[in-house]
mmCIF file of C-alpha atoms in Angstrom:
data_model
loop_
_atom_site.group_PDB
_atom_site.id
_atom_site.type_symbol
_atom_site.label_atom_id
_atom_site.label_comp_id
_atom_site.label_asym_id
_atom_site.label_seq_id
_atom_site.Cartn_x
_atom_site.Cartn_y
_atom_site.Cartn_z
ATOM 1 C CA ILE A 6 0.000 0.000 0.000
ATOM 2 C CA GLN A 7 2.790 2.429 0.932
ATOM 3 C CA SER A 8 4.564 1.817 -2.390
ATOM 4 C CA CYS A 9 1.351 2.480 -4.337
ATOM 5 C CA LEU A 10 0.768 5.719 -2.419
ATOM 6 C CA GLN A 11 4.338 6.798 -3.089
ATOM 7 C CA ALA A 12 4.168 5.818 -6.759
ATOM 8 C CA PHE A 13 0.950 7.634 -7.596
ATOM 9 C CA LEU A 14 0.648 10.394 -4.992
ATOM 10 C CA GLY A 15 4.366 10.940 -4.388
ATOM 11 C CA ALA A 16 4.222 10.322 -0.638
ATOM 12 C CA THR A 17 3.516 7.691 1.979
ATOM 13 C CA LEU A 18 1.165 8.640 4.810
ATOM 14 C CA GLY A 19 4.123 9.543 7.052
ATOM 15 C CA GLU A 20 5.796 11.625 4.343
ATOM 16 C CA ALA A 21 2.546 13.466 3.698
ATOM 17 C CA LEU A 22 2.231 14.323 7.402
ATOM 18 C CA MET A 23 5.830 15.631 7.392
ATOM 19 C CA ARG A 24 5.115 17.640 4.207
ATOM 20 C CA LEU A 25 7.589 15.559 2.194
ATOM 21 C CA ARG A 26 7.113 14.264 -1.322
ATOM 22 C CA LEU A 27 9.087 11.922 -3.551
ATOM 23 C CA ALA A 28 9.557 13.239 -7.074
ATOM 24 C CA VAL A 29 11.569 12.753 -10.246
ATOM 25 C CA ALA A 30 13.499 15.559 -11.941
ATOM 26 C CA LYS A 31 10.417 17.051 -13.624
ATOM 27 C CA GLY A 32 8.560 17.140 -10.299
ATOM 28 C CA ASP A 33 6.202 14.308 -11.261
ATOM 29 C CA SER A 34 5.388 11.322 -9.072
ATOM 30 C CA PRO A 35 7.899 8.544 -9.710
ATOM 31 C CA GLY A 36 5.600 5.732 -10.870
ATOM 32 C CA LEU A 37 5.282 2.173 -9.597
ATOM 33 C CA LEU A 38 8.294 0.567 -11.336
ATOM 34 C CA ARG A 39 10.684 3.250 -10.104
ATOM 35 C CA ILE A 40 9.262 2.986 -6.565
ATOM 36 C CA LEU A 41 9.647 -0.798 -6.519
ATOM 37 C CA LEU A 42 13.279 -0.509 -7.669
ATOM 38 C CA ARG A 43 13.908 2.235 -5.087
ATOM 39 C CA SER A 44 12.371 0.078 -2.334
ATOM 40 C CA LEU A 45 14.588 -2.860 -3.290
ATOM 41 C CA LEU A 46 17.701 -0.671 -3.314
ATOM 42 C CA GLN A 47 16.785 0.975 0.011
ATOM 43 C CA SER A 48 16.375 -2.491 1.548
ATOM 44 C CA LEU A 49 19.817 -3.523 0.300
ATOM 45 C CA LEU A 50 21.344 -0.388 1.839
ATOM 46 C CA LEU A 51 20.044 -1.513 5.234
ATOM 47 C CA LEU A 52 21.724 -4.927 5.090
ATOM 48 C CA PRO A 53 25.217 -3.922 6.291
ATOM 49 C CA CYS A 54 23.838 -2.372 9.519
ATOM 50 C CA GLY A 55 22.523 0.645 7.639
ATOM 51 C CA LEU A 56 26.001 1.684 6.478
ATOM 52 C CA GLY A 57 24.694 2.165 2.931
ATOM 53 C CA TYR A 58 22.954 5.326 4.098
ATOM 54 C CA LEU A 59 26.304 6.999 4.824
ATOM 55 C CA TRP A 60 26.329 7.862 1.110
ATOM 56 C CA VAL A 61 24.032 10.806 1.958
ATOM 57 C CA ILE A 62 26.890 12.477 3.855
ATOM 58 C CA VAL A 63 29.158 12.676 0.796
ATOM 59 C CA ASP A 64 26.536 13.115 -1.927
ATOM 60 C CA PRO A 65 26.301 16.778 -3.029
ATOM 61 C CA ALA A 66 22.523 16.470 -3.652
ATOM 62 C CA ARG A 67 22.017 14.660 -0.297
ATOM 63 C CA GLN A 68 20.401 11.686 -2.036
ATOM 64 C CA THR A 69 20.658 8.096 -0.892
ATOM 65 C CA LEU A 70 22.359 5.764 -3.330
ATOM 66 C CA GLY A 71 18.954 4.249 -4.163
ATOM 67 C CA ASP A 72 17.498 7.685 -4.929
ATOM 68 C CA ARG A 73 20.493 8.577 -7.098
ATOM 69 C CA ILE A 74 20.194 5.349 -9.115
ATOM 70 C CA CYS A 75 16.408 5.752 -9.516
ATOM 71 C CA GLY A 76 16.535 9.490 -10.226
ATOM 72 C CA THR A 77 14.267 10.404 -7.316
ATOM 73 C CA TRP A 78 14.428 13.211 -4.753
ATOM 74 C CA LEU A 79 12.679 13.585 -1.409
ATOM 75 C CA ILE A 80 11.542 17.202 -1.322
ATOM 76 C CA CYS A 81 9.738 19.427 1.186
ATOM 77 C CA ARG A 82 6.395 20.821 0.130
ATOM 78 C CA PRO A 83 5.845 24.492 0.984
ATOM 79 C CA HIS A 84 3.281 25.405 3.610
ATOM 80 C CA ALA A 85 -0.049 26.692 2.305
ATOM 81 C CA ASP A 86 0.344 29.973 4.232
ATOM 82 C CA GLY A 87 3.533 30.969 2.466
#
């Protein structure tokens, strides 16, 4: 369910509450295939005790390795009041 929400709406329930959205370069929602690949890659990054997420520290765009490979960005949505 979470992957479907992320693929078509651009956010899981938790991301939506935090005003975050997953997008591709054009700002569109990533689509189901890209989300499934991203989920697989994110799971693999967790295997060595989460060390795969250290990539974010050295990446200039602050993307995880899975996001970089899939071409996705986690972005903040602006507040409605400005």
